[in-house]
PDB file of C-alpha atoms in Angstrom:
ATOM      1  CA  MET A   1      33.183 -56.925 -75.870  1.00  0.00           C
ATOM      2  CA  LEU A   2      35.704 -54.386 -77.150  1.00  0.00           C
ATOM      3  CA  ARG A   3      39.263 -55.475 -76.351  1.00  0.00           C
ATOM      4  CA  ARG A   4      41.412 -54.059 -79.148  1.00  0.00           C
ATOM      5  CA  PRO A   5      41.685 -50.666 -80.861  1.00  0.00           C
ATOM      6  CA  THR A   6      40.066 -52.175 -83.960  1.00  0.00           C
ATOM      7  CA  ASP A   7      37.100 -53.332 -81.885  1.00  0.00           C
ATOM      8  CA  TRP A   8      36.694 -49.867 -80.392  1.00  0.00           C
ATOM      9  CA  ALA A   9      36.909 -48.300 -83.839  1.00  0.00           C
ATOM     10  CA  LEU A  10      34.245 -50.634 -85.219  1.00  0.00           C
ATOM     11  CA  GLY A  11      31.995 -49.989 -82.232  1.00  0.00           C
ATOM     12  CA  PHE A  12      32.390 -46.240 -82.626  1.00  0.00           C
ATOM     13  CA  ALA A  13      31.694 -46.480 -86.355  1.00  0.00           C
ATOM     14  CA  TYR A  14      28.542 -48.449 -85.614  1.00  0.00           C
ATOM     15  CA  ALA A  15      27.332 -45.775 -83.184  1.00  0.00           C
ATOM     16  CA  VAL A  16      28.057 -43.106 -85.788  1.00  0.00           C
ATOM     17  CA  ALA A  17      26.055 -45.085 -88.353  1.00  0.00           C
ATOM     18  CA  TRP A  18      23.071 -45.075 -86.025  1.00  0.00           C
ATOM     19  CA  ALA A  19      23.505 -41.358 -85.360  1.00  0.00           C
ATOM     20  CA  ILE A  20      23.559 -40.605 -89.080  1.00  0.00           C
ATOM     21  CA  ALA A  21      20.512 -42.800 -89.656  1.00  0.00           C
ATOM     22  CA  GLY A  22      18.671 -40.995 -86.871  1.00  0.00           C
ATOM     23  CA  TRP A  23      19.553 -37.631 -88.355  1.00  0.00           C
ATOM     24  CA  LEU A  24      18.541 -38.587 -91.889  1.00  0.00           C
ATOM     25  CA  TRP A  25      15.345 -40.454 -91.000  1.00  0.00           C
ATOM     26  CA  THR A  26      12.277 -38.670 -92.372  1.00  0.00           C
ATOM     27  CA  GLY A  27       9.641 -41.297 -91.642  1.00  0.00           C
ATOM     28  CA  PRO A  28       6.524 -40.646 -89.581  1.00  0.00           C
ATOM     29  CA  LEU A  29       6.605 -40.257 -85.817  1.00  0.00           C
ATOM     30  CA  ASN A  30       6.659 -43.568 -83.973  1.00  0.00           C
ATOM     31  CA  ASP A  31       6.411 -45.110 -80.523  1.00  0.00           C
ATOM     32  CA  LEU A  32       9.555 -43.324 -79.395  1.00  0.00           C
ATOM     33  CA  ASP A  33       7.795 -40.007 -79.979  1.00  0.00           C
ATOM     34  CA  TYR A  34       4.266 -40.992 -78.936  1.00  0.00           C
ATOM     35  CA  PHE A  35       4.998 -43.034 -75.821  1.00  0.00           C
ATOM     36  CA  PHE A  36       8.589 -43.264 -74.619  1.00  0.00           C
ATOM     37  CA  LEU A  37       9.652 -39.624 -74.832  1.00  0.00           C
ATOM     38  CA  PRO A  38       6.457 -38.337 -73.138  1.00  0.00           C
ATOM     39  CA  ALA A  39       7.145 -40.840 -70.354  1.00  0.00           C
ATOM     40  CA  VAL A  40      10.731 -39.619 -70.131  1.00  0.00           C
ATOM     41  CA  ARG A  41       9.515 -36.033 -69.860  1.00  0.00           C
ATOM     42  CA  ILE A  42       7.381 -37.060 -66.890  1.00  0.00           C
ATOM     43  CA  ALA A  43      10.404 -38.709 -65.279  1.00  0.00           C
ATOM     44  CA  LEU A  44      12.584 -35.661 -65.906  1.00  0.00           C
ATOM     45  CA  SER A  45       9.926 -33.438 -64.343  1.00  0.00           C
ATOM     46  CA  GLY A  46      10.491 -35.234 -61.042  1.00  0.00           C
ATOM     47  CA  HIS A  47       7.860 -37.989 -61.221  1.00  0.00           C
ATOM     48  CA  PRO A  48       9.725 -41.126 -62.370  1.00  0.00           C
ATOM     49  CA  PHE A  49       7.061 -43.504 -61.064  1.00  0.00           C
ATOM     50  CA  MET A  50       4.218 -41.796 -62.944  1.00  0.00           C
ATOM     51  CA  VAL A  51       5.412 -42.712 -66.430  1.00  0.00           C
ATOM     52  CA  TYR A  52       2.481 -45.044 -67.026  1.00  0.00           C
ATOM     53  CA  ALA A  53       0.138 -42.063 -67.084  1.00  0.00           C
ATOM     54  CA  VAL A  54       1.129 -41.519 -70.729  1.00  0.00           C
ATOM     55  CA  ARG A  55      -1.724 -41.992 -73.203  1.00  0.00           C
ATOM     56  CA  PHE A  56      -1.916 -41.717 -76.969  1.00  0.00           C
ATOM     57  CA  ARG A  57      -5.369 -40.852 -78.287  1.00  0.00           C
ATOM     58  CA  THR A  58      -6.627 -41.208 -74.692  1.00  0.00           C
ATOM     59  CA  VAL A  59      -6.592 -45.021 -74.862  1.00  0.00           C
ATOM     60  CA  LEU A  60      -3.235 -46.436 -76.000  1.00  0.00           C
ATOM     61  CA  ALA A  61      -0.651 -46.819 -73.240  1.00  0.00           C
ATOM     62  CA  ILE A  62       2.893 -48.049 -72.690  1.00  0.00           C
ATOM     63  CA  ASP A  63       2.584 -51.809 -72.341  1.00  0.00           C
ATOM     64  CA  ASN A  64       6.225 -52.576 -71.593  1.00  0.00           C
ATOM     65  CA  GLY A  65       8.127 -52.692 -68.350  1.00  0.00           C
ATOM     66  CA  PRO A  66       9.965 -49.604 -67.106  1.00  0.00           C
ATOM     67  CA  LEU A  67      13.580 -50.733 -67.431  1.00  0.00           C
ATOM     68  CA  GLY A  68      14.010 -49.520 -71.000  1.00  0.00           C
ATOM     69  CA  LEU A  69      13.034 -46.040 -69.866  1.00  0.00           C
ATOM     70  CA  LEU A  70      15.962 -45.893 -67.428  1.00  0.00           C
ATOM     71  CA  PRO A  71      18.805 -45.461 -69.970  1.00  0.00           C
ATOM     72  CA  LEU A  72      16.464 -43.474 -72.209  1.00  0.00           C
ATOM     73  CA  THR A  73      15.848 -41.001 -69.383  1.00  0.00           C
ATOM     74  CA  ALA A  74      19.589 -40.649 -68.792  1.00  0.00           C
ATOM     75  CA  VAL A  75      20.226 -39.973 -72.481  1.00  0.00           C
ATOM     76  CA  ALA A  76      17.267 -37.583 -72.666  1.00  0.00           C
ATOM     77  CA  ALA A  77      18.652 -35.658 -69.694  1.00  0.00           C
ATOM     78  CA  LEU A  78      21.877 -35.135 -71.645  1.00  0.00           C
ATOM     79  CA  VAL A  79      19.927 -34.145 -74.749  1.00  0.00           C
ATOM     80  CA  ALA A  80      17.884 -31.684 -72.691  1.00  0.00           C
ATOM     81  CA  ARG A  81      21.054 -30.161 -71.263  1.00  0.00           C
ATOM     82  CA  LEU A  82      22.266 -29.640 -74.823  1.00  0.00           C
ATOM     83  CA  GLY A  83      18.963 -27.948 -75.635  1.00  0.00           C
ATOM     84  CA  TRP A  84      18.022 -30.556 -78.236  1.00  0.00           C
ATOM     85  CA  LEU A  85      15.100 -32.341 -76.576  1.00  0.00           C
ATOM     86  CA  ASP A  86      12.508 -30.523 -78.683  1.00  0.00           C
ATOM     87  CA  ASP A  87      14.424 -31.038 -81.925  1.00  0.00           C
ATOM     88  CA  GLU A  88      13.167 -34.315 -83.389  1.00  0.00           C
ATOM     89  CA  ARG A  89      16.224 -35.062 -85.535  1.00  0.00           C
ATOM     90  CA  LEU A  90      18.907 -34.090 -83.024  1.00  0.00           C
ATOM     91  CA  ARG A  91      17.366 -35.988 -80.129  1.00  0.00           C
ATOM     92  CA  ARG A  92      16.859 -39.085 -82.279  1.00  0.00           C
ATOM     93  CA  MET A  93      20.467 -38.862 -83.462  1.00  0.00           C
ATOM     94  CA  VAL A  94      21.826 -38.922 -79.909  1.00  0.00           C
ATOM     95  CA  ILE A  95      19.366 -41.522 -78.619  1.00  0.00           C
ATOM     96  CA  LEU A  96      20.044 -44.013 -81.403  1.00  0.00           C
ATOM     97  CA  ALA A  97      23.804 -43.561 -81.124  1.00  0.00           C
ATOM     98  CA  ALA A  98      23.686 -44.167 -77.372  1.00  0.00           C
ATOM     99  CA  PHE A  99      21.384 -47.178 -77.619  1.00  0.00           C
ATOM    100  CA  SER A 100      23.570 -48.808 -80.277  1.00  0.00           C
ATOM    101  CA  ILE A 101      25.567 -50.280 -77.380  1.00  0.00           C
ATOM    102  CA  PHE A 102      22.686 -52.675 -76.712  1.00  0.00           C
ATOM    103  CA  SER A 103      22.741 -53.908 -80.310  1.00  0.00           C
ATOM    104  CA  LEU A 104      26.458 -54.628 -79.906  1.00  0.00           C
ATOM    105  CA  LEU A 105      25.856 -56.415 -76.607  1.00  0.00           C
ATOM    106  CA  MET A 106      23.094 -58.450 -78.219  1.00  0.00           C
ATOM    107  CA  ALA A 107      25.392 -59.383 -81.102  1.00  0.00           C
ATOM    108  CA  ARG A 108      28.156 -60.326 -78.672  1.00  0.00           C
ATOM    109  CA  GLU A 109      25.876 -62.786 -76.887  1.00  0.00           C
ATOM    110  CA  ALA A 110      24.614 -64.178 -80.196  1.00  0.00           C
ATOM    111  CA  VAL A 111      28.133 -64.759 -81.531  1.00  0.00           C
ATOM    112  CA  SER A 112      29.155 -66.293 -78.202  1.00  0.00           C
ATOM    113  CA  ALA A 113      26.226 -68.703 -78.566  1.00  0.00           C
ATOM    114  CA  ILE A 114      27.511 -69.651 -82.020  1.00  0.00           C
ATOM    115  CA  ASP A 115      30.959 -70.263 -80.522  1.00  0.00           C
ATOM    116  CA  ARG A 116      29.469 -72.550 -77.877  1.00  0.00           C
ATOM    117  CA  LEU A 117      27.533 -74.545 -80.474  1.00  0.00           C
ATOM    118  CA  ARG A 118      30.595 -74.895 -82.715  1.00  0.00           C
ATOM    119  CA  GLY A 119      32.888 -75.812 -79.858  1.00  0.00           C
ATOM    120  CA  THR A 120      35.442 -73.273 -81.064  1.00  0.00           C
ATOM    121  CA  SER A 121      35.522 -69.520 -81.517  1.00  0.00           C
ATOM    122  CA  LEU A 122      35.094 -67.777 -84.817  1.00  0.00           C
ATOM    123  CA  GLY A 123      38.034 -65.600 -85.751  1.00  0.00           C
ATOM    124  CA  GLY A 124      39.100 -62.909 -88.160  1.00  0.00           C
ATOM    125  CA  LEU A 125      36.760 -61.952 -90.960  1.00  0.00           C
ATOM    126  CA  ALA A 126      34.317 -64.741 -90.105  1.00  0.00           C
ATOM    127  CA  ARG A 127      33.759 -63.232 -86.665  1.00  0.00           C
ATOM    128  CA  VAL A 128      33.259 -59.740 -88.074  1.00  0.00           C
ATOM    129  CA  LEU A 129      30.742 -61.091 -90.587  1.00  0.00           C
ATOM    130  CA  ALA A 130      28.919 -62.986 -87.844  1.00  0.00           C
ATOM    131  CA  TYR A 131      28.588 -59.762 -85.861  1.00  0.00           C
ATOM    132  CA  GLY A 132      27.400 -58.049 -89.027  1.00  0.00           C
ATOM    133  CA  VAL A 133      24.549 -60.518 -89.463  1.00  0.00           C
ATOM    134  CA  PHE A 134      23.106 -59.336 -86.160  1.00  0.00           C
ATOM    135  CA  VAL A 135      24.005 -55.647 -85.954  1.00  0.00           C
ATOM    136  CA  ALA A 136      22.998 -54.968 -89.569  1.00  0.00           C
ATOM    137  CA  SER A 137      19.816 -57.025 -89.495  1.00  0.00           C
ATOM    138  CA  PRO A 138      17.037 -55.219 -91.416  1.00  0.00           C
ATOM    139  CA  THR A 139      14.550 -56.365 -88.775  1.00  0.00           C
ATOM    140  CA  LEU A 140      16.618 -54.710 -86.056  1.00  0.00           C
ATOM    141  CA  TRP A 141      16.942 -51.430 -87.934  1.00  0.00           C
ATOM    142  CA  LEU A 142      13.265 -51.370 -88.882  1.00  0.00           C
ATOM    143  CA  SER A 143      12.214 -52.015 -85.299  1.00  0.00           C
ATOM    144  CA  VAL A 144      14.489 -49.382 -83.764  1.00  0.00           C
ATOM    145  CA  LEU A 145      14.529 -46.728 -86.468  1.00  0.00           C
ATOM    146  CA  GLY A 146      11.124 -47.241 -88.051  1.00  0.00           C
ATOM    147  CA  TYR A 147       8.998 -48.162 -85.053  1.00  0.00           C
ATOM    148  CA  GLY A 148      11.028 -46.434 -82.357  1.00  0.00           C
ATOM    149  CA  HIS A 149      11.444 -49.498 -80.146  1.00  0.00           C
ATOM    150  CA  VAL A 150      14.934 -48.661 -78.950  1.00  0.00           C
ATOM    151  CA  GLU A 151      14.525 -51.119 -76.082  1.00  0.00           C
ATOM    152  CA  GLN A 152      14.280 -54.262 -78.240  1.00  0.00           C
ATOM    153  CA  PRO A 153      18.043 -54.909 -78.583  1.00  0.00           C
ATOM    154  CA  MET A 154      18.292 -54.501 -74.816  1.00  0.00           C
ATOM    155  CA  THR A 155      15.629 -57.180 -74.363  1.00  0.00           C
ATOM    156  CA  LEU A 156      17.329 -59.577 -76.767  1.00  0.00           C
ATOM    157  CA  TRP A 157      20.691 -59.060 -75.070  1.00  0.00           C
ATOM    158  CA  LEU A 158      19.221 -59.865 -71.642  1.00  0.00           C
ATOM    159  CA  VAL A 159      17.383 -62.929 -72.960  1.00  0.00           C
ATOM    160  CA  LEU A 160      20.551 -64.289 -74.585  1.00  0.00           C
ATOM    161  CA  LEU A 161      22.499 -63.521 -71.411  1.00  0.00           C
ATOM    162  CA  GLY A 162      19.909 -65.499 -69.477  1.00  0.00           C
ATOM    163  CA  VAL A 163      20.227 -68.438 -71.869  1.00  0.00           C
ATOM    164  CA  ARG A 164      24.016 -68.400 -71.455  1.00  0.00           C
ATOM    165  CA  SER A 165      23.668 -68.359 -67.671  1.00  0.00           C
ATOM    166  CA  LEU A 166      21.252 -71.277 -67.792  1.00  0.00           C
ATOM    167  CA  ALA A 167      23.606 -73.222 -70.071  1.00  0.00           C
ATOM    168  CA  GLY A 168      26.328 -72.530 -67.522  1.00  0.00           C
ATOM    169  CA  LYS A 169      24.157 -74.134 -64.813  1.00  0.00           C
ATOM    170  CA  ARG A 170      23.395 -70.828 -63.105  1.00  0.00           C
ATOM    171  CA  PRO A 171      19.574 -70.844 -63.091  1.00  0.00           C
ATOM    172  CA  LEU A 172      19.229 -68.046 -60.537  1.00  0.00           C
ATOM    173  CA  ALA A 173      21.419 -65.719 -62.604  1.00  0.00           C
ATOM    174  CA  ALA A 174      19.396 -66.751 -65.650  1.00  0.00           C
ATOM    175  CA  GLY A 175      16.187 -65.880 -63.818  1.00  0.00           C
ATOM    176  CA  ILE A 176      17.553 -62.464 -62.905  1.00  0.00           C
ATOM    177  CA  SER A 177      18.473 -61.803 -66.544  1.00  0.00           C
ATOM    178  CA  PHE A 178      15.043 -62.889 -67.721  1.00  0.00           C
ATOM    179  CA  GLY A 179      13.399 -60.751 -65.057  1.00  0.00           C
ATOM    180  CA  LEU A 180      15.313 -57.726 -66.314  1.00  0.00           C
ATOM    181  CA  ALA A 181      14.357 -58.627 -69.893  1.00  0.00           C
ATOM    182  CA  MET A 182      10.691 -58.798 -68.880  1.00  0.00           C
ATOM    183  CA  LEU A 183      11.013 -55.381 -67.262  1.00  0.00           C
ATOM    184  CA  THR A 184      12.198 -54.143 -70.644  1.00  0.00           C
ATOM    185  CA  ARG A 185       9.637 -55.903 -72.853  1.00  0.00           C
ATOM    186  CA  THR A 186       6.956 -58.207 -71.499  1.00  0.00           C
ATOM    187  CA  VAL A 187       7.288 -60.465 -74.551  1.00  0.00           C
ATOM    188  CA  ALA A 188      10.438 -61.839 -72.900  1.00  0.00           C
ATOM    189  CA  THR A 189       8.042 -63.918 -70.799  1.00  0.00           C
ATOM    190  CA  LEU A 190       7.562 -66.277 -73.757  1.00  0.00           C
ATOM    191  CA  PRO A 191      11.130 -67.671 -73.975  1.00  0.00           C
ATOM    192  CA  LEU A 192      11.184 -67.871 -70.172  1.00  0.00           C
ATOM    193  CA  ILE A 193       8.096 -70.094 -70.225  1.00  0.00           C
ATOM    194  CA  SER A 194       9.607 -72.247 -72.965  1.00  0.00           C
ATOM    195  CA  LEU A 195      12.841 -72.754 -71.048  1.00  0.00           C
ATOM    196  CA  GLY A 196      10.936 -73.453 -67.847  1.00  0.00           C
ATOM    197  CA  LEU A 197       8.879 -76.155 -69.566  1.00  0.00           C
ATOM    198  CA  LEU A 198      12.058 -77.639 -71.046  1.00  0.00           C
ATOM    199  CA  LEU A 199      13.625 -77.861 -67.595  1.00  0.00           C
ATOM    200  CA  LEU A 200      10.489 -79.497 -66.195  1.00  0.00           C
ATOM    201  CA  ALA A 201      10.416 -81.993 -69.069  1.00  0.00           C
ATOM    202  CA  ARG A 202      13.977 -82.960 -68.162  1.00  0.00           C
ATOM    203  CA  HIS A 203      13.036 -83.224 -64.474  1.00  0.00           C
ATOM    204  CA  ARG A 204      15.333 -80.388 -63.502  1.00  0.00           C
ATOM    205  CA  TRP A 205      12.912 -79.202 -60.837  1.00  0.00           C
ATOM    206  CA  ARG A 206      15.374 -77.210 -58.786  1.00  0.00           C
ATOM    207  CA  ALA A 207      16.759 -75.338 -61.801  1.00  0.00           C
ATOM    208  CA  ALA A 208      13.218 -74.520 -62.956  1.00  0.00           C
ATOM    209  CA  GLY A 209      12.384 -73.249 -59.478  1.00  0.00           C
ATOM    210  CA  TRP A 210      15.436 -70.992 -59.270  1.00  0.00           C
ATOM    211  CA  LEU A 211      14.800 -69.704 -62.786  1.00  0.00           C
ATOM    212  CA  ALA A 212      11.185 -68.815 -62.015  1.00  0.00           C
ATOM    213  CA  ALA A 213      11.989 -67.409 -58.576  1.00  0.00           C
ATOM    214  CA  GLY A 214      14.754 -65.161 -59.872  1.00  0.00           C
ATOM    215  CA  ALA A 215      12.596 -63.780 -62.665  1.00  0.00           C
ATOM    216  CA  ALA A 216       9.552 -63.269 -60.428  1.00  0.00           C
ATOM    217  CA  PHE A 217      11.566 -61.500 -57.732  1.00  0.00           C
ATOM    218  CA  ILE A 218      13.176 -59.066 -60.176  1.00  0.00           C
ATOM    219  CA  VAL A 219       9.861 -58.286 -61.886  1.00  0.00           C
ATOM    220  CA  MET A 220       8.091 -57.665 -58.583  1.00  0.00           C
ATOM    221  CA  LEU A 221      10.974 -55.556 -57.309  1.00  0.00           C
ATOM    222  CA  GLY A 222      11.005 -53.488 -60.495  1.00  0.00           C
ATOM    223  CA  LEU A 223       7.256 -52.891 -60.656  1.00  0.00           C
ATOM    224  CA  LEU A 224       6.595 -52.350 -56.948  1.00  0.00           C
ATOM    225  CA  PRO A 225       7.420 -48.598 -56.843  1.00  0.00           C
ATOM    226  CA  PHE A 226       5.134 -47.949 -59.812  1.00  0.00           C
ATOM    227  CA  LEU A 227       2.311 -49.969 -58.271  1.00  0.00           C
ATOM    228  CA  LEU A 228       2.651 -48.107 -54.983  1.00  0.00           C
ATOM    229  CA  VAL A 229       2.776 -44.614 -56.501  1.00  0.00           C
ATOM    230  CA  ASP A 230       0.372 -44.984 -59.439  1.00  0.00           C
ATOM    231  CA  PRO A 231      -1.447 -48.327 -59.265  1.00  0.00           C
ATOM    232  CA  ALA A 232      -4.338 -47.424 -61.587  1.00  0.00           C
ATOM    233  CA  ASP A 233      -2.187 -46.328 -64.531  1.00  0.00           C
ATOM    234  CA  THR A 234       0.368 -49.094 -64.018  1.00  0.00           C
ATOM    235  CA  ILE A 235      -2.255 -51.841 -63.973  1.00  0.00           C
ATOM    236  CA  TYR A 236      -4.051 -50.311 -66.957  1.00  0.00           C
ATOM    237  CA  SER A 237      -0.854 -50.103 -68.996  1.00  0.00           C
ATOM    238  CA  LEU A 238       0.528 -53.541 -68.194  1.00  0.00           C
ATOM    239  CA  VAL A 239      -2.668 -55.579 -67.720  1.00  0.00           C
ATOM    240  CA  THR A 240      -6.025 -54.008 -68.554  1.00  0.00           C
ATOM    241  CA  HIS A 241      -4.908 -52.184 -71.699  1.00  0.00           C
ATOM    242  CA  ARG A 242      -3.967 -55.479 -73.323  1.00  0.00           C
TER     243      ARG A 242
END
């Protein structure tokens, strides 16, 4: 993704932009504060498989997979060590800066998809502008900054990675990527179903089977510890609550 000093400088500047936005943001509390950070606090207290016990107003629960909480917990551990975990602005500053890497990864996959469709790679200013379309998207910033869904760029990156793997005739790798995306946000199931139906329509039975098997295995593997330790809360959050 970042091969030259200019690329590193742009990536660093992008992370700084997110940090500044997190520091300056004065909007209301969002899902990051109401759901994800309470879950992270549970994980940091030594109970990583009890994160689905989080409730907002006694009813609302986390309805996404646990993968997005993994990097968030690592970042929160650093923030806690700095003594900033209880400071809303400082913790948001660090979290958004750290998670900006997933927006860059998402943009990289999106621009690579454009290159594949064009048959040649974008270069120079055109490539920078193409990246800008994705990393500066108002929808992206509203979702992450306004609603606190820091995991969404991670989901999009994994979905696009899965599409690239499938285009490269690696259906099992695509299934693994989609499984990881589903463990980040369950809405990733929708493009998986669409691609599966497309493969079936083209009579690519084996590819469809590997795609589904890879995704199912990863999802089951990721959710199994939570189902074993706290089945009631996990099922409520991911199934019943919906």
